[in-house]
PDB file of C-alpha atoms in Angstrom:
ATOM      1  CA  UNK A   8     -32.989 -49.377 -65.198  1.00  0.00           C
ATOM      2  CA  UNK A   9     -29.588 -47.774 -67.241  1.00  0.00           C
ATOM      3  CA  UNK A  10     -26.464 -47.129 -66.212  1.00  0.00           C
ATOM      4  CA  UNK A  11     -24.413 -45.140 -68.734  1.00  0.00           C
ATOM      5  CA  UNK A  12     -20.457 -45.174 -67.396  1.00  0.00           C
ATOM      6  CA  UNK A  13     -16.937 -45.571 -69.288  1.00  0.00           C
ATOM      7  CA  UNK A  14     -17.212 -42.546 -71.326  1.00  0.00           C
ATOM      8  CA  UNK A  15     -19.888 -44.013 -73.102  1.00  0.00           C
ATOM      9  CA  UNK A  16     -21.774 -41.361 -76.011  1.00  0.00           C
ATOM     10  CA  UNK A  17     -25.053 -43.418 -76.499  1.00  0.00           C
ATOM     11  CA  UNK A  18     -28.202 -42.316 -78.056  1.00  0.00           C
ATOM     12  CA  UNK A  19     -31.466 -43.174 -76.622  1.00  0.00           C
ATOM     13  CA  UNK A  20     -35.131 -41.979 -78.430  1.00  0.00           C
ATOM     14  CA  UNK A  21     -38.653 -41.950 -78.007  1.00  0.00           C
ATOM     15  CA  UNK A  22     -38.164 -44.409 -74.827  1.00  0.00           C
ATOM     16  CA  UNK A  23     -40.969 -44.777 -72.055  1.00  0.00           C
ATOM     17  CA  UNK A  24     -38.971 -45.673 -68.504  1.00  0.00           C
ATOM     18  CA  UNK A  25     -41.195 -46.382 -65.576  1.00  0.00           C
ATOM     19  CA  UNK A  26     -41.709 -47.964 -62.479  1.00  0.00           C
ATOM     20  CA  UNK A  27     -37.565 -48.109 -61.929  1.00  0.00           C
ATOM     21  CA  UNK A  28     -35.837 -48.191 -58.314  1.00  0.00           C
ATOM     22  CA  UNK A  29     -32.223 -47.473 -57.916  1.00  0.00           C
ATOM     23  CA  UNK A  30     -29.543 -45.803 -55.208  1.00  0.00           C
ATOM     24  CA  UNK A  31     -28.985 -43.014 -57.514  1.00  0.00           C
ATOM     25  CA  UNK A  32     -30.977 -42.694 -60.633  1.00  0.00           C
ATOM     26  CA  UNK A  33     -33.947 -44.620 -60.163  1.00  0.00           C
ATOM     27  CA  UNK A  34     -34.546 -44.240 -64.424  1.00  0.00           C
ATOM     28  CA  UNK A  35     -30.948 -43.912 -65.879  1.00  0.00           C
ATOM     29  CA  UNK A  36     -27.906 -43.437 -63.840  1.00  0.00           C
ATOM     30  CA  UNK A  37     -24.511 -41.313 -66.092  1.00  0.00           C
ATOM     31  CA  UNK A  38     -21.335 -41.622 -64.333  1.00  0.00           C
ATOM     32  CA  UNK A  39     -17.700 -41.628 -65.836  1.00  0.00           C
ATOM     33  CA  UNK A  40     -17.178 -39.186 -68.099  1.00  0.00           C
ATOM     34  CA  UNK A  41     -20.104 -39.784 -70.410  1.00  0.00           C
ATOM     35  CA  UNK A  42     -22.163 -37.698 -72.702  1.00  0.00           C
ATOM     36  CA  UNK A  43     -25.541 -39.490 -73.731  1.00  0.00           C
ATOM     37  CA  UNK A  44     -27.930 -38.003 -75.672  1.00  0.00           C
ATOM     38  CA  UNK A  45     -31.514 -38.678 -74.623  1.00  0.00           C
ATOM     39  CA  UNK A  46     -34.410 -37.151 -76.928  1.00  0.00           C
ATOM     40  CA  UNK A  47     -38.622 -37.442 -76.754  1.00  0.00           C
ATOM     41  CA  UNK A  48     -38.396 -40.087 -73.928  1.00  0.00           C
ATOM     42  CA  UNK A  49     -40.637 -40.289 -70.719  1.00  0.00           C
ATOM     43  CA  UNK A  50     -39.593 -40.730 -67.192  1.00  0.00           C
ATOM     44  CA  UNK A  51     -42.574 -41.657 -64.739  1.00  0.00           C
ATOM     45  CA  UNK A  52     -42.914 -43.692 -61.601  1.00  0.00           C
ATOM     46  CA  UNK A  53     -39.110 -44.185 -61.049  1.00  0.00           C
ATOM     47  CA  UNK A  54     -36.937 -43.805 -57.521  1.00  0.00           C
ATOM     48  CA  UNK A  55     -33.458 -43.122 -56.739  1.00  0.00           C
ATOM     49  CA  UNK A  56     -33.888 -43.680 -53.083  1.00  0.00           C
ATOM     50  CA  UNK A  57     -30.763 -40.941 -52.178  1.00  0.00           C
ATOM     51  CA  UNK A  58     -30.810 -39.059 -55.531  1.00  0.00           C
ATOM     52  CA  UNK A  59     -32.585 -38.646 -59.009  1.00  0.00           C
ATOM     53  CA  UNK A  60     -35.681 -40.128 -58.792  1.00  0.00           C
ATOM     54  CA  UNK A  61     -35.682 -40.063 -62.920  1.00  0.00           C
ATOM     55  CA  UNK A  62     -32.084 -39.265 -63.790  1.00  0.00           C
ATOM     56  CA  UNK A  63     -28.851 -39.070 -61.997  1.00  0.00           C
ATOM     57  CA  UNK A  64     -25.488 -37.542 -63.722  1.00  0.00           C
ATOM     58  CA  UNK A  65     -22.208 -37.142 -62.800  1.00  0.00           C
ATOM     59  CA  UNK A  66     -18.818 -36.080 -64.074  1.00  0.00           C
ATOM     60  CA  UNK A  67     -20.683 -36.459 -67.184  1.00  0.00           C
ATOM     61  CA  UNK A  68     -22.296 -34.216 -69.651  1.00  0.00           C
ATOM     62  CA  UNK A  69     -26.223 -34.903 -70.591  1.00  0.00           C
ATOM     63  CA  UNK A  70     -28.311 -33.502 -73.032  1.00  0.00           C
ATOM     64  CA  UNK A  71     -31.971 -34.271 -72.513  1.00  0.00           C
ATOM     65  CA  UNK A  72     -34.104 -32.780 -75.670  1.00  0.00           C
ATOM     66  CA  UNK A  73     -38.315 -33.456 -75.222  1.00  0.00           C
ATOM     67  CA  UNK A  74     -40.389 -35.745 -73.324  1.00  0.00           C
ATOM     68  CA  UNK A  75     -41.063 -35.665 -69.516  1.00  0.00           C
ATOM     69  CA  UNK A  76     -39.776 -35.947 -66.769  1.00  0.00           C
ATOM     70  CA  UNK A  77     -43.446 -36.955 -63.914  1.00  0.00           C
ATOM     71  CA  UNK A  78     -44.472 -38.515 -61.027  1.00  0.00           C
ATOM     72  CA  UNK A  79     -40.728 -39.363 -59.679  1.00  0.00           C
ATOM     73  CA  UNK A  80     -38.954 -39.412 -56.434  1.00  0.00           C
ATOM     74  CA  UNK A  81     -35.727 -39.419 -54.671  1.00  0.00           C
ATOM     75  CA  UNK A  82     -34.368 -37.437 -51.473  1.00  0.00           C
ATOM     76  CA  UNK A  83     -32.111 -34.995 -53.042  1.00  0.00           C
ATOM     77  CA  UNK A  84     -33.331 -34.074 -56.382  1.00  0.00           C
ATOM     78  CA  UNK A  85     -36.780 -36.044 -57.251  1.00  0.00           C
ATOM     79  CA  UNK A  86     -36.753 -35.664 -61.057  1.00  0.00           C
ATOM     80  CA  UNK A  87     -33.274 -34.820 -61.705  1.00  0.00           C
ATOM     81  CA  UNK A  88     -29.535 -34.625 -60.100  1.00  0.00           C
ATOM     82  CA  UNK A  89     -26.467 -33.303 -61.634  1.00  0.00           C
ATOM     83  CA  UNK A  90     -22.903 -33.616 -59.653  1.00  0.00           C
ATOM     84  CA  UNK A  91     -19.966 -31.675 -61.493  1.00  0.00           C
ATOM     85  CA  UNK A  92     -21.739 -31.960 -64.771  1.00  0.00           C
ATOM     86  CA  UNK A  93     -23.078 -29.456 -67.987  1.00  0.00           C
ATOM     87  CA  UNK A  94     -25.084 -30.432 -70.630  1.00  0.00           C
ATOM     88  CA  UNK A  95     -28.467 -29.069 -71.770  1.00  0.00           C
ATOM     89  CA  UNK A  96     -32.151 -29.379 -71.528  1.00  0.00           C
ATOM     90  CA  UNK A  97     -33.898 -28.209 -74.205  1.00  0.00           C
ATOM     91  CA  UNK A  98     -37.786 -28.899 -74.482  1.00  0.00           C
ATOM     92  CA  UNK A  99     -38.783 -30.884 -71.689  1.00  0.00           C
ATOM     93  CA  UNK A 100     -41.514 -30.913 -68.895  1.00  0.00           C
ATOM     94  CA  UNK A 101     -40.251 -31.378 -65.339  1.00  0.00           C
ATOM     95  CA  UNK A 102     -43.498 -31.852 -63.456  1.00  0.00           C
ATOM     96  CA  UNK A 103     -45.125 -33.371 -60.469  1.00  0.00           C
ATOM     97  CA  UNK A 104     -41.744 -34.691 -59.135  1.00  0.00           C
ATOM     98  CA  UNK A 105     -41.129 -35.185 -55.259  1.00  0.00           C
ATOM     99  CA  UNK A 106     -38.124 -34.798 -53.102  1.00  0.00           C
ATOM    100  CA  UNK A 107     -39.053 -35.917 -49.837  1.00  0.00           C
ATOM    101  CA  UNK A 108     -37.585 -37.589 -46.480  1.00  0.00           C
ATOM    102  CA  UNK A 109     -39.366 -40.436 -46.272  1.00  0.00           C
ATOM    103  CA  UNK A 110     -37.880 -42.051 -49.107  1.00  0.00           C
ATOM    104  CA  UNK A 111     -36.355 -45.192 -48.307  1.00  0.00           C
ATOM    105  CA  UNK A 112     -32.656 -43.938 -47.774  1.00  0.00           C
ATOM    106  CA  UNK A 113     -29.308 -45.632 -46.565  1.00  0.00           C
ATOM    107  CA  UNK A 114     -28.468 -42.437 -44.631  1.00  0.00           C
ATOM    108  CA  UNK A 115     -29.822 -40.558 -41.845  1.00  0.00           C
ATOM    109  CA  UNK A 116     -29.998 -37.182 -43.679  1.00  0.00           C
ATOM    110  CA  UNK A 117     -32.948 -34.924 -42.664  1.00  0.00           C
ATOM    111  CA  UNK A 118     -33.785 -32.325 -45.621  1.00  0.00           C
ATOM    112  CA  UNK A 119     -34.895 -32.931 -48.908  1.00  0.00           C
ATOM    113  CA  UNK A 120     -34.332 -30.673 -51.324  1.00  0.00           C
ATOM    114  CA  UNK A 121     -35.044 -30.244 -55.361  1.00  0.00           C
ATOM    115  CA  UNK A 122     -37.952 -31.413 -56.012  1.00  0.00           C
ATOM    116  CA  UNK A 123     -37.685 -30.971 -59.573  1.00  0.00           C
ATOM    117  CA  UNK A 124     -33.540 -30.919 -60.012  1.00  0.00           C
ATOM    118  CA  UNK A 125     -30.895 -30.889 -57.601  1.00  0.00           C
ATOM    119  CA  UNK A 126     -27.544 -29.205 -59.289  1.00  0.00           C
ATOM    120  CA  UNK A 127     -24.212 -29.665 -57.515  1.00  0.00           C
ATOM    121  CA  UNK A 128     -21.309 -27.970 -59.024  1.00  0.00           C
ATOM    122  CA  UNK A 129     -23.316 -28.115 -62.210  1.00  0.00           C
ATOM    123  CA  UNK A 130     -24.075 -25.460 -64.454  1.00  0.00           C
ATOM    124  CA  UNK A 131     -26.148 -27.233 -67.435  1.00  0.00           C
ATOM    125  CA  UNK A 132     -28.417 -24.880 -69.887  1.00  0.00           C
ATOM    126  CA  UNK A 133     -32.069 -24.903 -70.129  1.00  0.00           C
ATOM    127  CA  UNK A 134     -33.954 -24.140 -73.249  1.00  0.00           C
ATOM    128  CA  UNK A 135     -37.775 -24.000 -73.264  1.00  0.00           C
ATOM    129  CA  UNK A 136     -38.121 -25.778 -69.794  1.00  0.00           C
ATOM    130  CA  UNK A 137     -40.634 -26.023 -68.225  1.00  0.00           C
ATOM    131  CA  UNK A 138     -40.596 -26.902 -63.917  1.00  0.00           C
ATOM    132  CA  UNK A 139     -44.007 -27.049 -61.959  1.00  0.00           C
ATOM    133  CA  UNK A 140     -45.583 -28.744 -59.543  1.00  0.00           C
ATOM    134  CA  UNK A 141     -42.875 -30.457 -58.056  1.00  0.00           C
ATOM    135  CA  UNK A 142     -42.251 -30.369 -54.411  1.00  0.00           C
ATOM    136  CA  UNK A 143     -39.526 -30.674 -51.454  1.00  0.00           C
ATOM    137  CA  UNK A 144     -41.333 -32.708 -48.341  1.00  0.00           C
ATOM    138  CA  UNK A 145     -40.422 -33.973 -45.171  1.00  0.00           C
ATOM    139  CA  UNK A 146     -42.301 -37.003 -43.156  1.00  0.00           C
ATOM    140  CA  UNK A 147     -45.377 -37.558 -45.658  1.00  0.00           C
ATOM    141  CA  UNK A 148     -46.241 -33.787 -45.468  1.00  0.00           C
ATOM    142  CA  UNK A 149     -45.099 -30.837 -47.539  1.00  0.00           C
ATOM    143  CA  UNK A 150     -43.618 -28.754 -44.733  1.00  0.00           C
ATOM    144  CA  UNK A 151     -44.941 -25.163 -45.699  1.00  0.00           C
ATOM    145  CA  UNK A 152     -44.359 -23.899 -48.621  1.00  0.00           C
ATOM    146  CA  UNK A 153     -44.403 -20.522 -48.635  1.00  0.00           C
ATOM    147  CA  UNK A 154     -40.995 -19.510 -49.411  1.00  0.00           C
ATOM    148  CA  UNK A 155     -41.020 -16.247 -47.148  1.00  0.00           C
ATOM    149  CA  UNK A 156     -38.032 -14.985 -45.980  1.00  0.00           C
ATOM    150  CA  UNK A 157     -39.382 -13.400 -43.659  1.00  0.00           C
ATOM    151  CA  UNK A 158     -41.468 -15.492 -41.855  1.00  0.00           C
ATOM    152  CA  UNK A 159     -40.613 -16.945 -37.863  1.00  0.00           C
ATOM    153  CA  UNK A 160     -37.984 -19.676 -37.884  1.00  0.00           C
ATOM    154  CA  UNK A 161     -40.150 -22.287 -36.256  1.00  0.00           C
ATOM    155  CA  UNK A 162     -42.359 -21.809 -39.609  1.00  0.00           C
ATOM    156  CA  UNK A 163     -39.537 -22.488 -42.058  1.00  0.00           C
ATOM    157  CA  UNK A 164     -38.342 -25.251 -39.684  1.00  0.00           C
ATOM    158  CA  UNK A 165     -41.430 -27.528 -38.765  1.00  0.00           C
ATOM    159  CA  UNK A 166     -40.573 -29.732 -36.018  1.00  0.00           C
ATOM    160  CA  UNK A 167     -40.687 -33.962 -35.795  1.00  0.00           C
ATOM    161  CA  UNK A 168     -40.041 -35.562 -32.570  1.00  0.00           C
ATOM    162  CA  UNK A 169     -37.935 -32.974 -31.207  1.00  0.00           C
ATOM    163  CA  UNK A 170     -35.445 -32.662 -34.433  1.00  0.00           C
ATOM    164  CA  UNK A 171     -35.517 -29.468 -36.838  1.00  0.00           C
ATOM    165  CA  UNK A 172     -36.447 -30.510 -40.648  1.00  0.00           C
ATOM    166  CA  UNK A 173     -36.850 -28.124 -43.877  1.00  0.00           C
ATOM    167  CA  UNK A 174     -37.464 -28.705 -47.354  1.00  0.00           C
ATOM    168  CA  UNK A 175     -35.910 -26.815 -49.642  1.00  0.00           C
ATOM    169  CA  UNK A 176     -36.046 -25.529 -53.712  1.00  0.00           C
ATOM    170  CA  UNK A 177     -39.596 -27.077 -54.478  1.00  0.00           C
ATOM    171  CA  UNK A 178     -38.296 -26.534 -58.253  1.00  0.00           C
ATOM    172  CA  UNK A 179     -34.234 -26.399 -58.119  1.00  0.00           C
ATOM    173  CA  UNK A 180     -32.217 -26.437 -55.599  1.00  0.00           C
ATOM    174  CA  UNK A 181     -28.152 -25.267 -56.351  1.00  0.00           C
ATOM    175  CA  UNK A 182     -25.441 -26.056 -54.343  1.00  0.00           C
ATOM    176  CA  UNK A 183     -21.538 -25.290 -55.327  1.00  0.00           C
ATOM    177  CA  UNK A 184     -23.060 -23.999 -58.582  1.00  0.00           C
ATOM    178  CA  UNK A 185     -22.472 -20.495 -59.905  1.00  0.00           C
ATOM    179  CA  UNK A 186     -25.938 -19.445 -61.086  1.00  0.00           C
ATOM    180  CA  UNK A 187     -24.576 -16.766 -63.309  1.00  0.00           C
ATOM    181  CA  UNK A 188     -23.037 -20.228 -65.511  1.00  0.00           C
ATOM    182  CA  UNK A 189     -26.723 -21.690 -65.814  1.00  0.00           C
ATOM    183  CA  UNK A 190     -28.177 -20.490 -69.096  1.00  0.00           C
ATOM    184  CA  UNK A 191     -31.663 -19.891 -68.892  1.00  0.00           C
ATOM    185  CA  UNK A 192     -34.140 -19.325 -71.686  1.00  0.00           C
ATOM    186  CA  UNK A 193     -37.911 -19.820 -72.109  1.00  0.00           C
ATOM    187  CA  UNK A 194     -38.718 -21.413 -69.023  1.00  0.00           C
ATOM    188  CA  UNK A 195     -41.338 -21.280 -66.948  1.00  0.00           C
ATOM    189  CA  UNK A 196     -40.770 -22.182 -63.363  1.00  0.00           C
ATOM    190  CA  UNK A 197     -44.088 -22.168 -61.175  1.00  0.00           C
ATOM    191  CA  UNK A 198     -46.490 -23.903 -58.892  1.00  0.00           C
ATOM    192  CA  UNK A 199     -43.948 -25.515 -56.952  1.00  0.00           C
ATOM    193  CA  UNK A 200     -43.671 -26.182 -53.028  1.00  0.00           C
ATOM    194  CA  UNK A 201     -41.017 -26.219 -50.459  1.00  0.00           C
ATOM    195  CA  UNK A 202     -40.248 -25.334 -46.869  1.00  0.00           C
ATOM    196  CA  UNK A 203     -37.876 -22.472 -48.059  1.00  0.00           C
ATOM    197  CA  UNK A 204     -37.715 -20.364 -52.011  1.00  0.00           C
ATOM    198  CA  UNK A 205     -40.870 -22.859 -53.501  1.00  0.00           C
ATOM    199  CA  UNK A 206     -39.415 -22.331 -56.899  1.00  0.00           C
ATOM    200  CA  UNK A 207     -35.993 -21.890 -56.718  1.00  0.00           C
ATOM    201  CA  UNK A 208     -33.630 -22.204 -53.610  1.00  0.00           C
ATOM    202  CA  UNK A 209     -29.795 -21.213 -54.205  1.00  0.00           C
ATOM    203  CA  UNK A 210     -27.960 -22.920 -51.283  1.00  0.00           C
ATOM    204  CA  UNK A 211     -24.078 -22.263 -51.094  1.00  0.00           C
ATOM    205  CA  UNK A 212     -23.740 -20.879 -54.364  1.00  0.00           C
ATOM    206  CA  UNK A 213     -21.105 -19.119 -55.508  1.00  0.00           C
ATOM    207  CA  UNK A 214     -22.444 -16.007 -57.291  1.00  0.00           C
ATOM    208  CA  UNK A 215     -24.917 -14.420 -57.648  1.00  0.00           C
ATOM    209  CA  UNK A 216     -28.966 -15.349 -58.418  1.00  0.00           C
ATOM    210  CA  UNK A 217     -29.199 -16.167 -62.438  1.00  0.00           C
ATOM    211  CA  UNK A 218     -31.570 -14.095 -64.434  1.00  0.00           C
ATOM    212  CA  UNK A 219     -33.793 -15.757 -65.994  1.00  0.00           C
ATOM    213  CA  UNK A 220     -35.338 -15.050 -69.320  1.00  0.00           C
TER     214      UNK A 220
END
């Protein structure tokens, strides 16, 4: 629906955006060094078909304040993805939001992952957040969910024709992100489902777990 590139600083309030379809950033798409400001809108309905069903950033900085983010869906991060960007989220709802495999996606890739936000090499802060009810799938079916470490394999790892798939980071999923950099305060992280760690799934990172407050 937006793109938001050139080093570009707009401002952008009390906006409904729904019903978009895009690559990356089915809602509103921040590339190039930009650093929009984006206060008490909603996001609903909207896919980015390899990445940020609502919102996809990168190399930029974002700062999201209010409104919601529901009811979107992309492979790798269904509400939100960050790539080498900061910024802060203060105030929103991240809710109901679907990363999932069947998406209609250029590449064979066979996870999905974030189903609320999917942070590469970012480390953004979050303020009063809050992230439930979103959920990693694979194939039209949420592929477990129970985040246990320590159960079989073949239960984190349903099968599909003979090919391993997992979901993971029903919430977040981090990857090249030093968790220790997020700040978190005030949120409230529950009620979300994934293959492997239904709320939070730290893949690759580079420290250790963040504490959250």
């Amino acid at each position: 629906a937006i793109l938001i590139s050139g080093n570009s600083s707009p401002k952008i309030i009390g906006c409904t955006i729904e019903g978009n379809a895009a690559h990356r950033g089915g809602g509103i798409a921040v590339t190039s060094n930009s650093s929009p400001t984006i206060e008490s809108c909603d996001f609903t309905s909207n896919m980015g078909s390899f990445g940020g069903g609502a919102i996809y950033v990168e190399g930029s900085t974002l700062t999201l304040e209010g409104g919601t983010i529901s009811d979107n869906q992309g492979l790798l991060g269904g509400g939100i993805k960050m790539v080498e960007s900061g910024g802060a989220l203060i105030g929103i709802t991240i809710e109901q939001n679907r990363a999932c495999r069947n998406c209609p996606c250029p590449f064979n890739i066979d996870i999905a992952a974030g189903g609320g936000l999917y942070l590469d090499n970012s480390e953004p802060s979050f303020e009063e957040v809050t992230i439930s009810e979103n959920s990693a799938e694979v194939f039209n079916h949420t592929a477990g969910g129970t985040g246990n470490p320590d159960l079989p394999y073949e239960e984190h790892h349903p099968t599909n024709t003979g090919t391993d798939y997992a979901s993971f980071g029903g919430g977040i999923y981090t990857t090249e992100t030093d968790p220790n950099q997020i700040n978190f305060t005030g949120i409230e992280i529950d009620d979300n489902l994934a293959t492997i760690d239904s709320n939070i799934c730290y893949g690759e990172a580079l420290g250790q777990p963040a504490t959250l407050e």
